[in-house]
Amino acid sequence: MTTISVLMCVYEKDEDIPFVQAIDSLIQNKKYIDNTIVIINGPISKLKSSKINNATKKLKIIKVKLKRNIGISKALNLGLKEVKTDWIARFDSDDICTKDRFKTIKNIIRNNKNEYDVIGTYIEEFNLKSNSNIIRKVPLKNNDIKKQLLFSNPINHVSVFFKSSLIKEFNEKDFYPLIDGFEDYALWVKLIFSGKIFKNIPKVSVFVRADDKMLNRRGGLKYIKNEIKFRFFIIKYIPILQIT
């Protein structure tokens, strides 16, 4: 039997309606979800709080309430402490899961006898304002993922499932590197260059909003500082790439 927890974080700047849609998409997958860990990163709106409370009737939700916003990296690390399942699925609070996201990955895990440590998929980015959709494809095989990793992110983080045993194996307080905006990308670098096996599935499992607000999150002085911090983080892995 394969058990799965969803790990997601919500904070005050997340819009209400997209958050409601995100939770509804998890409810559609409830048959294949064992726990949903919602990290409430500081105060949130009454509508979001109400949605979380109402969703407990259909999902087994573990709430991690933080008095203030401590950043996504630290918040995710706190959420990981609540994981009791075999696998963890990442999800952002304004995206939408396909109806078969969890069923598909659960079957892959079972059929491959836990061969993979991290499993991702394609995603479909959509922009309601421009009425455009783009499928974000990524390399499928572990070697191809590894070759691309130091130059661009070959993993769609909102689609990812990873083994919870990795947390204990690394025995680190900060499983997610403390680089907000790059926390997932830095984690993939750390895992794949320690010999963990990655796999991407050529199928869309998450619909992702690609609006102006998403682009704004990828700009600004704070983002630039974190990108510089991330580039220094991966420098130590370049010699490994050169000899493999």
CSV table of C-alpha atoms in Angstrom, one decimal:
chain,number,residue,atom,x,y,z
A,1,MET,CA,0.0,0.0,0.0
A,2,THR,CA,1.3,3.4,-1.0
A,3,THR,CA,0.3,6.4,1.2
A,4,ILE,CA,0.5,10.0,0.1
A,5,SER,CA,0.5,13.4,1.8
A,6,VAL,CA,-0.1,16.7,0.0
A,7,LEU,CA,2.2,19.5,1.2
A,8,MET,CA,1.0,23.1,0.4
A,9,CYS,CA,1.4,26.5,1.8
A,10,VAL,CA,-1.0,29.4,1.9
A,11,TYR,CA,-0.4,33.0,2.9
A,12,GLU,CA,-2.3,36.4,2.9
A,13,LYS,CA,-1.3,37.5,-0.6
A,14,ASP,CA,-2.8,34.4,-2.2
A,15,GLU,CA,-6.0,35.2,-3.9
A,16,ASP,CA,-9.2,33.7,-2.5
A,17,ILE,CA,-10.9,32.2,-5.5
A,18,PRO,CA,-7.8,30.5,-7.0
A,19,PHE,CA,-7.2,29.0,-3.5
A,20,VAL,CA,-10.8,27.7,-3.4
A,21,GLN,CA,-10.3,26.1,-6.8
A,22,ALA,CA,-7.0,24.5,-5.7
A,23,ILE,CA,-8.7,22.9,-2.7
A,24,ASP,CA,-11.6,21.7,-4.8
A,25,SER,CA,-9.2,20.0,-7.2
A,26,LEU,CA,-7.7,18.1,-4.3
A,27,ILE,CA,-11.1,17.0,-3.2
A,28,GLN,CA,-11.7,15.5,-6.6
A,29,ASN,CA,-8.6,13.4,-6.0
A,30,LYS,CA,-9.5,12.6,-2.3
A,31,LYS,CA,-9.7,8.8,-3.0
A,32,TYR,CA,-6.0,8.7,-3.5
A,33,ILE,CA,-4.9,11.3,-0.9
A,34,ASP,CA,-4.2,10.2,2.7
A,35,ASN,CA,-3.3,13.5,4.3
A,36,THR,CA,-3.3,17.2,3.2
A,37,ILE,CA,-0.9,19.3,5.1
A,38,VAL,CA,-1.9,23.0,4.8
A,39,ILE,CA,0.7,25.4,6.2
A,40,ILE,CA,-1.0,28.7,7.1
A,41,ASN,CA,1.9,31.0,6.7
A,42,GLY,CA,0.7,34.0,8.8
A,43,PRO,CA,-2.8,35.5,8.9
A,44,ILE,CA,-5.1,34.7,6.0
A,45,SER,CA,-8.6,35.8,4.9
A,46,LYS,CA,-11.8,34.6,6.4
A,47,LEU,CA,-12.8,33.0,3.1
A,48,LYS,CA,-9.6,30.9,2.9
A,49,SER,CA,-9.9,29.9,6.5
A,50,SER,CA,-13.6,28.9,5.9
A,51,LYS,CA,-12.6,26.9,2.9
A,52,ILE,CA,-10.0,24.9,4.8
A,53,ASN,CA,-12.4,24.2,7.6
A,54,ASN,CA,-15.2,23.1,5.2
A,55,ALA,CA,-12.7,20.9,3.3
A,56,THR,CA,-12.0,18.9,6.4
A,57,LYS,CA,-15.3,17.2,5.8
A,58,LYS,CA,-13.9,15.6,2.7
A,59,LEU,CA,-10.1,15.6,3.2
A,60,LYS,CA,-8.0,14.7,6.2
A,61,ILE,CA,-6.4,18.0,6.7
A,62,ILE,CA,-3.5,18.7,9.1
A,63,LYS,CA,-3.2,22.5,9.7
A,64,VAL,CA,0.2,24.0,10.6
A,65,LYS,CA,-0.6,27.6,11.8
A,66,LEU,CA,2.2,30.1,11.9
A,67,LYS,CA,1.7,33.5,13.6
A,68,ARG,CA,3.6,35.3,10.9
A,69,ASN,CA,4.9,34.7,7.4
A,70,ILE,CA,8.3,33.1,7.8
A,71,GLY,CA,9.0,32.5,4.1
A,72,ILE,CA,8.1,29.5,2.0
A,73,SER,CA,11.3,27.5,2.6
A,74,LYS,CA,11.1,27.5,6.4
A,75,ALA,CA,7.3,26.9,6.3
A,76,LEU,CA,7.7,23.8,4.1
A,77,ASN,CA,10.3,22.4,6.4
A,78,LEU,CA,7.9,22.8,9.4
A,79,GLY,CA,5.2,21.1,7.3
A,80,LEU,CA,7.4,18.1,6.6
A,81,LYS,CA,7.4,17.4,10.4
A,82,GLU,CA,3.8,16.3,10.1
A,83,VAL,CA,4.3,13.8,7.3
A,84,LYS,CA,3.6,10.2,8.3
A,85,THR,CA,3.1,8.8,4.8
A,86,ASP,CA,5.3,7.0,2.3
A,87,TRP,CA,5.3,9.8,-0.3
A,88,ILE,CA,4.8,13.6,-0.4
A,89,ALA,CA,3.1,15.5,-3.2
A,90,ARG,CA,3.9,19.2,-3.6
A,91,PHE,CA,1.2,21.6,-4.6
A,92,ASP,CA,0.8,25.4,-4.9
A,93,SER,CA,-2.2,27.1,-3.4
A,94,ASP,CA,-3.4,28.7,-6.7
A,95,ASP,CA,-3.0,25.8,-9.1
A,96,ILE,CA,-5.4,23.0,-10.1
A,97,CYS,CA,-4.8,19.3,-10.1
A,98,THR,CA,-6.2,17.2,-13.0
A,99,LYS,CA,-8.8,14.7,-11.9
A,100,ASP,CA,-6.4,11.8,-12.2
A,101,ARG,CA,-3.2,13.3,-10.9
A,102,PHE,CA,-2.9,11.2,-7.8
A,103,LYS,CA,-4.3,8.0,-9.3
A,104,THR,CA,-1.7,8.2,-12.2
A,105,ILE,CA,1.3,8.7,-9.9
A,106,LYS,CA,0.2,6.1,-7.4
A,107,ASN,CA,-0.1,3.5,-10.2
A,108,ILE,CA,3.4,4.4,-11.4
A,109,ILE,CA,4.9,4.0,-7.9
A,110,ARG,CA,3.2,0.6,-7.6
A,111,ASN,CA,4.2,-0.6,-11.0
A,112,ASN,CA,7.8,0.4,-10.7
A,113,LYS,CA,8.3,-1.0,-7.2
A,114,ASN,CA,9.6,2.3,-5.7
A,115,GLU,CA,12.3,2.5,-8.3
A,116,TYR,CA,12.1,6.3,-8.4
A,117,ASP,CA,12.8,8.8,-5.6
A,118,VAL,CA,11.3,11.8,-7.2
A,119,ILE,CA,8.5,11.8,-9.9
A,120,GLY,CA,7.3,14.8,-11.8
A,121,THR,CA,5.1,15.5,-14.9
A,122,TYR,CA,4.4,18.0,-17.5
A,123,ILE,CA,2.2,21.0,-16.5
A,124,GLU,CA,-0.1,23.2,-18.5
A,125,GLU,CA,0.3,27.0,-17.9
A,126,PHE,CA,-2.8,29.0,-18.6
A,127,ASN,CA,-3.5,32.8,-18.7
A,128,LEU,CA,-7.1,33.8,-18.6
A,129,LYS,CA,-6.4,37.3,-19.6
A,130,SER,CA,-4.7,36.4,-22.9
A,131,ASN,CA,-6.7,33.1,-23.2
A,132,SER,CA,-3.4,31.2,-23.9
A,133,ASN,CA,-2.2,27.8,-22.8
A,134,ILE,CA,1.3,26.4,-22.9
A,135,ILE,CA,2.4,22.8,-22.0
A,136,ARG,CA,5.6,23.0,-20.0
A,137,LYS,CA,7.5,19.9,-21.1
A,138,VAL,CA,10.6,18.6,-19.2
A,139,PRO,CA,13.2,15.8,-19.9
A,140,LEU,CA,11.9,12.4,-18.9
A,141,LYS,CA,15.0,10.3,-18.0
A,142,ASN,CA,17.2,10.7,-15.0
A,143,ASN,CA,20.4,11.3,-17.0
A,144,ASP,CA,18.7,13.9,-19.1
A,145,ILE,CA,17.3,15.6,-16.0
A,146,LYS,CA,20.7,15.6,-14.4
A,147,LYS,CA,22.4,17.2,-17.5
A,148,GLN,CA,19.9,20.1,-17.5
A,149,LEU,CA,19.7,20.6,-13.8
A,150,LEU,CA,22.6,23.1,-13.3
A,151,PHE,CA,21.5,25.2,-16.3
A,152,SER,CA,17.7,25.3,-15.9
A,153,ASN,CA,15.1,23.6,-13.9
A,154,PRO,CA,14.0,20.3,-15.5
A,155,ILE,CA,11.4,19.7,-12.9
A,156,ASN,CA,7.9,21.2,-12.6
A,157,HIS,CA,7.9,21.5,-8.8
A,158,VAL,CA,4.1,21.7,-8.5
A,159,SER,CA,3.7,18.3,-10.1
A,160,VAL,CA,6.3,16.5,-7.9
A,161,PHE,CA,6.0,13.5,-5.7
A,162,PHE,CA,8.9,12.4,-3.6
A,163,LYS,CA,9.7,9.7,-1.0
A,164,SER,CA,9.3,10.8,2.6
A,165,SER,CA,12.2,8.6,3.6
A,166,LEU,CA,14.5,11.2,2.0
A,167,ILE,CA,13.9,13.5,4.9
A,168,LYS,CA,15.3,11.1,7.5
A,169,GLU,CA,18.0,10.0,5.2
A,170,PHE,CA,19.5,13.5,4.9
A,171,ASN,CA,18.8,14.0,8.6
A,172,GLU,CA,18.8,17.8,8.1
A,173,LYS,CA,16.8,20.5,9.9
A,174,ASP,CA,16.5,22.3,6.6
A,175,PHE,CA,15.5,19.6,4.1
A,176,TYR,CA,14.4,22.4,1.8
A,177,PRO,CA,17.3,24.8,1.3
A,178,LEU,CA,16.5,28.2,2.7
A,179,ILE,CA,16.4,30.0,-0.6
A,180,ASP,CA,12.8,31.3,-1.1
A,181,GLY,CA,11.7,31.2,-4.7
A,182,PHE,CA,14.4,28.5,-5.5
A,183,GLU,CA,13.7,26.1,-2.6
A,184,ASP,CA,12.4,23.3,-4.8
A,185,TYR,CA,15.0,23.8,-7.5
A,186,ALA,CA,17.8,23.7,-4.9
A,187,LEU,CA,16.3,20.6,-3.4
A,188,TRP,CA,16.4,18.8,-6.7
A,189,VAL,CA,20.1,19.7,-7.2
A,190,LYS,CA,20.8,18.4,-3.7
A,191,LEU,CA,19.0,15.1,-4.2
A,192,ILE,CA,20.0,14.2,-7.7
A,193,PHE,CA,23.7,14.8,-7.1
A,194,SER,CA,23.5,12.5,-4.1
A,195,GLY,CA,22.4,9.7,-6.4
A,196,LYS,CA,18.6,9.9,-6.1
A,197,ILE,CA,16.6,8.7,-9.1
A,198,PHE,CA,14.3,11.2,-10.9
A,199,LYS,CA,11.6,10.5,-13.4
A,200,ASN,CA,9.3,12.8,-15.4
A,201,ILE,CA,6.1,11.5,-16.9
A,202,PRO,CA,5.0,12.9,-20.3
A,203,LYS,CA,1.5,13.8,-19.1
A,204,VAL,CA,0.0,17.0,-17.7
A,205,SER,CA,-1.1,16.6,-14.0
A,206,VAL,CA,-1.4,20.2,-12.9
A,207,PHE,CA,-2.8,23.4,-14.4
A,208,VAL,CA,-0.7,26.4,-13.4
A,209,ARG,CA,-1.7,30.1,-13.6
A,210,ALA,CA,0.7,32.1,-15.7
A,211,ASP,CA,-0.6,35.6,-15.0
A,212,ASP,CA,1.1,38.9,-14.2
A,213,LYS,CA,1.3,38.1,-10.5
A,214,MET,CA,3.3,35.0,-11.2
A,215,LEU,CA,5.7,37.1,-13.3
A,216,ASN,CA,6.0,39.7,-10.5
A,217,ARG,CA,7.0,37.0,-8.0
A,218,ARG,CA,9.9,36.2,-10.3
A,219,GLY,CA,11.2,39.8,-10.3
A,220,GLY,CA,12.4,42.4,-7.8
A,221,LEU,CA,15.5,42.9,-5.7
A,222,LYS,CA,14.6,40.1,-3.2
A,223,TYR,CA,14.2,37.6,-6.0
A,224,ILE,CA,17.5,38.6,-7.6
A,225,LYS,CA,19.3,38.3,-4.2
A,226,ASN,CA,17.9,34.8,-3.8
A,227,GLU,CA,18.9,33.8,-7.3
A,228,ILE,CA,22.5,34.9,-6.6
A,229,LYS,CA,22.3,32.8,-3.3
A,230,PHE,CA,21.0,29.9,-5.4
A,231,ARG,CA,23.8,30.1,-7.9
A,232,PHE,CA,26.4,30.0,-5.1
A,233,PHE,CA,24.5,27.0,-3.7
A,234,ILE,CA,25.0,25.0,-6.9
A,235,ILE,CA,28.6,25.9,-7.5
A,236,LYS,CA,29.8,23.0,-5.3
A,237,TYR,CA,27.9,20.5,-7.6
A,238,ILE,CA,29.7,21.5,-10.8
A,239,PRO,CA,32.7,19.2,-10.3
A,240,ILE,CA,30.3,16.3,-9.8
A,241,LEU,CA,28.7,17.1,-13.1
A,242,GLN,CA,32.1,17.2,-14.8
A,243,ILE,CA,33.1,13.7,-13.6
A,244,THR,CA,29.8,11.9,-14.2
